[in-house]
Short mmCIF file of N, CA and C in Angstrom, two decimals:
data_model
loop_
_atom_site.label_atom_id
_atom_site.label_comp_id
_atom_site.label_asym_id
_atom_site.label_seq_id
_atom_site.Cartn_x
_atom_site.Cartn_y
_atom_site.Cartn_z
N MET A 13 6.78 -38.75 -17.51
CA MET A 13 6.08 -37.78 -18.32
C MET A 13 5.87 -36.51 -17.48
N LYS A 14 5.75 -36.56 -16.18
CA LYS A 14 5.57 -35.46 -15.35
C LYS A 14 6.81 -34.64 -15.23
N ASN A 15 7.95 -35.26 -15.25
CA ASN A 15 9.21 -34.64 -15.20
C ASN A 15 9.43 -33.75 -16.41
N ARG A 16 8.84 -34.12 -17.59
CA ARG A 16 9.09 -33.35 -18.77
C ARG A 16 8.17 -32.17 -18.80
N LYS A 17 6.95 -32.26 -18.17
CA LYS A 17 6.10 -31.12 -18.17
C LYS A 17 6.45 -30.00 -17.21
N THR A 18 7.07 -30.38 -16.18
CA THR A 18 7.38 -29.38 -15.09
C THR A 18 8.46 -28.35 -15.59
N PRO A 19 9.52 -28.62 -16.24
CA PRO A 19 10.38 -27.59 -16.73
C PRO A 19 9.68 -26.76 -17.80
N PHE A 20 8.93 -27.34 -18.65
CA PHE A 20 8.21 -26.58 -19.71
C PHE A 20 7.23 -25.58 -19.01
N ASN A 21 6.40 -26.02 -17.96
CA ASN A 21 5.57 -25.20 -17.39
C ASN A 21 6.24 -24.02 -16.64
N ILE A 22 7.40 -24.25 -16.11
CA ILE A 22 8.20 -23.16 -15.38
C ILE A 22 8.67 -22.21 -16.39
N ILE A 23 9.14 -22.67 -17.51
CA ILE A 23 9.67 -21.78 -18.60
C ILE A 23 8.53 -20.94 -19.12
N LEU A 24 7.43 -21.60 -19.35
CA LEU A 24 6.20 -20.81 -19.90
C LEU A 24 5.74 -19.78 -18.95
N THR A 25 5.71 -20.10 -17.62
CA THR A 25 5.24 -19.11 -16.65
C THR A 25 6.19 -18.02 -16.55
N VAL A 26 7.51 -18.17 -16.63
CA VAL A 26 8.48 -17.19 -16.56
C VAL A 26 8.31 -16.23 -17.74
N ALA A 27 8.20 -16.82 -18.91
CA ALA A 27 8.07 -16.09 -20.12
C ALA A 27 6.83 -15.24 -20.13
N LEU A 28 5.76 -15.76 -19.69
CA LEU A 28 4.49 -15.04 -19.60
C LEU A 28 4.58 -13.83 -18.58
N LEU A 29 5.26 -14.05 -17.40
CA LEU A 29 5.44 -12.98 -16.42
C LEU A 29 6.42 -11.88 -17.00
N VAL A 30 7.47 -12.31 -17.63
CA VAL A 30 8.30 -11.24 -18.23
C VAL A 30 7.63 -10.42 -19.26
N THR A 31 6.91 -11.11 -20.23
CA THR A 31 6.25 -10.21 -21.22
C THR A 31 5.17 -9.41 -20.63
N THR A 32 4.48 -9.81 -19.61
CA THR A 32 3.44 -9.09 -18.90
C THR A 32 4.03 -7.87 -18.24
N LEU A 33 5.01 -8.04 -17.50
CA LEU A 33 5.72 -6.94 -16.75
C LEU A 33 6.34 -6.00 -17.71
N ALA A 34 6.83 -6.41 -18.81
CA ALA A 34 7.51 -5.56 -19.78
C ALA A 34 6.41 -4.71 -20.57
N ALA A 35 5.19 -5.29 -20.73
CA ALA A 35 4.17 -4.55 -21.46
C ALA A 35 3.46 -3.49 -20.65
N GLN A 36 3.60 -3.56 -19.38
CA GLN A 36 2.93 -2.54 -18.47
C GLN A 36 3.60 -1.17 -18.62
N THR A 37 2.78 -0.20 -18.83
CA THR A 37 3.36 1.16 -18.94
C THR A 37 2.96 1.89 -17.61
N LYS A 38 3.09 3.26 -17.57
CA LYS A 38 2.74 3.87 -16.38
C LYS A 38 1.24 3.78 -16.05
N SER A 39 0.97 4.01 -14.82
CA SER A 39 -0.36 3.81 -14.27
C SER A 39 -1.35 4.87 -14.78
N VAL A 40 -2.52 4.36 -15.05
CA VAL A 40 -3.56 5.30 -15.61
C VAL A 40 -4.23 6.01 -14.48
N TRP A 41 -3.96 5.71 -13.23
CA TRP A 41 -4.57 6.46 -12.04
C TRP A 41 -3.58 7.59 -11.62
N THR A 42 -3.29 8.56 -12.53
CA THR A 42 -2.56 9.66 -12.17
C THR A 42 -3.38 10.93 -12.08
N ASP A 43 -2.84 11.99 -11.51
CA ASP A 43 -3.58 13.23 -11.34
C ASP A 43 -3.86 13.89 -12.67
N GLU A 44 -2.95 13.77 -13.60
CA GLU A 44 -3.12 14.45 -14.89
C GLU A 44 -4.33 13.93 -15.65
N ASN A 45 -4.62 12.67 -15.44
CA ASN A 45 -5.76 12.00 -16.13
C ASN A 45 -7.11 12.47 -15.58
N PHE A 46 -7.07 12.93 -14.33
CA PHE A 46 -8.34 13.30 -13.72
C PHE A 46 -8.38 14.80 -13.48
N SER A 47 -7.46 15.59 -14.01
CA SER A 47 -7.35 17.01 -13.70
C SER A 47 -8.55 17.76 -14.38
N GLY A 48 -9.08 17.29 -15.48
CA GLY A 48 -10.19 17.96 -16.15
C GLY A 48 -11.56 17.67 -15.64
N LEU A 49 -11.69 16.83 -14.63
CA LEU A 49 -12.96 16.40 -14.03
C LEU A 49 -13.26 17.35 -12.92
N LYS A 50 -14.55 17.71 -12.81
CA LYS A 50 -15.00 18.56 -11.69
C LYS A 50 -15.93 17.76 -10.82
N LEU A 51 -15.94 18.04 -9.54
CA LEU A 51 -16.85 17.41 -8.58
C LEU A 51 -18.28 17.84 -8.75
N ARG A 52 -19.18 17.02 -8.92
CA ARG A 52 -20.55 17.41 -9.22
C ARG A 52 -21.48 16.30 -8.50
N GLY A 53 -22.67 16.81 -8.23
CA GLY A 53 -23.69 15.98 -7.73
C GLY A 53 -24.34 15.12 -8.73
N VAL A 54 -24.49 13.89 -8.47
CA VAL A 54 -25.08 12.95 -9.42
C VAL A 54 -26.36 12.35 -8.69
N GLY A 55 -27.48 12.56 -9.40
CA GLY A 55 -28.75 11.98 -8.91
C GLY A 55 -29.52 12.96 -8.11
N PRO A 56 -30.70 12.63 -7.76
CA PRO A 56 -31.61 13.49 -6.96
C PRO A 56 -31.43 13.52 -5.42
N ALA A 57 -30.54 12.77 -4.95
CA ALA A 57 -30.37 12.55 -3.54
C ALA A 57 -29.45 13.66 -2.89
N LEU A 58 -29.79 14.09 -1.74
CA LEU A 58 -28.86 15.00 -1.06
C LEU A 58 -27.92 14.16 -0.16
N MET A 59 -27.08 14.74 0.66
CA MET A 59 -26.16 14.03 1.38
C MET A 59 -26.81 13.11 2.38
N ALA A 60 -28.03 13.45 2.86
CA ALA A 60 -28.72 12.57 3.83
C ALA A 60 -29.46 11.42 3.18
N GLY A 61 -29.47 11.41 1.86
CA GLY A 61 -30.08 10.33 1.14
C GLY A 61 -31.53 10.54 0.70
N ARG A 62 -32.06 11.75 1.13
CA ARG A 62 -33.45 11.99 0.82
C ARG A 62 -33.57 12.71 -0.53
N ILE A 63 -34.74 12.57 -1.11
CA ILE A 63 -35.05 13.11 -2.42
C ILE A 63 -35.12 14.62 -2.23
N ALA A 64 -34.51 15.42 -3.08
CA ALA A 64 -34.60 16.93 -3.00
C ALA A 64 -35.65 17.52 -3.73
N ASP A 65 -35.97 16.98 -4.90
CA ASP A 65 -36.98 17.53 -5.82
C ASP A 65 -37.44 16.51 -6.74
N ILE A 66 -38.65 16.78 -7.10
CA ILE A 66 -39.38 15.92 -8.09
C ILE A 66 -39.85 16.87 -9.24
N ALA A 67 -39.45 16.57 -10.46
CA ALA A 67 -39.87 17.35 -11.61
C ALA A 67 -40.84 16.56 -12.50
N ILE A 68 -42.04 17.14 -12.75
CA ILE A 68 -43.11 16.50 -13.50
C ILE A 68 -43.44 17.42 -14.67
N HIS A 69 -43.47 16.81 -15.88
CA HIS A 69 -43.88 17.50 -17.08
C HIS A 69 -45.25 18.02 -17.01
N PRO A 70 -45.53 19.28 -17.27
CA PRO A 70 -46.82 19.85 -17.00
C PRO A 70 -47.99 19.33 -17.94
N HIS A 71 -47.49 18.90 -19.13
CA HIS A 71 -48.51 18.46 -20.11
C HIS A 71 -48.68 16.94 -20.34
N ASP A 72 -47.72 16.27 -19.59
CA ASP A 72 -47.72 14.84 -19.77
C ASP A 72 -48.19 14.12 -18.40
N ASP A 73 -49.33 13.44 -18.49
CA ASP A 73 -49.97 12.77 -17.29
C ASP A 73 -49.32 11.56 -16.94
N ASN A 74 -48.44 10.94 -17.73
CA ASN A 74 -47.81 9.68 -17.48
C ASN A 74 -46.68 9.94 -16.51
#
């Protein structure tokens, strides 16, 4: 029974590999995909990791 499963598993594996490789298109990690993005600071931390500013609403005590 094991001898009958081995060729089937090999054929199935090769078929899956071929279809997977054929379905792959060009990489999404290209420069044209990221050309519209600008470098910006995210969050309140500076390069040193310290908090730069705290904003508190003047009318909300919470």
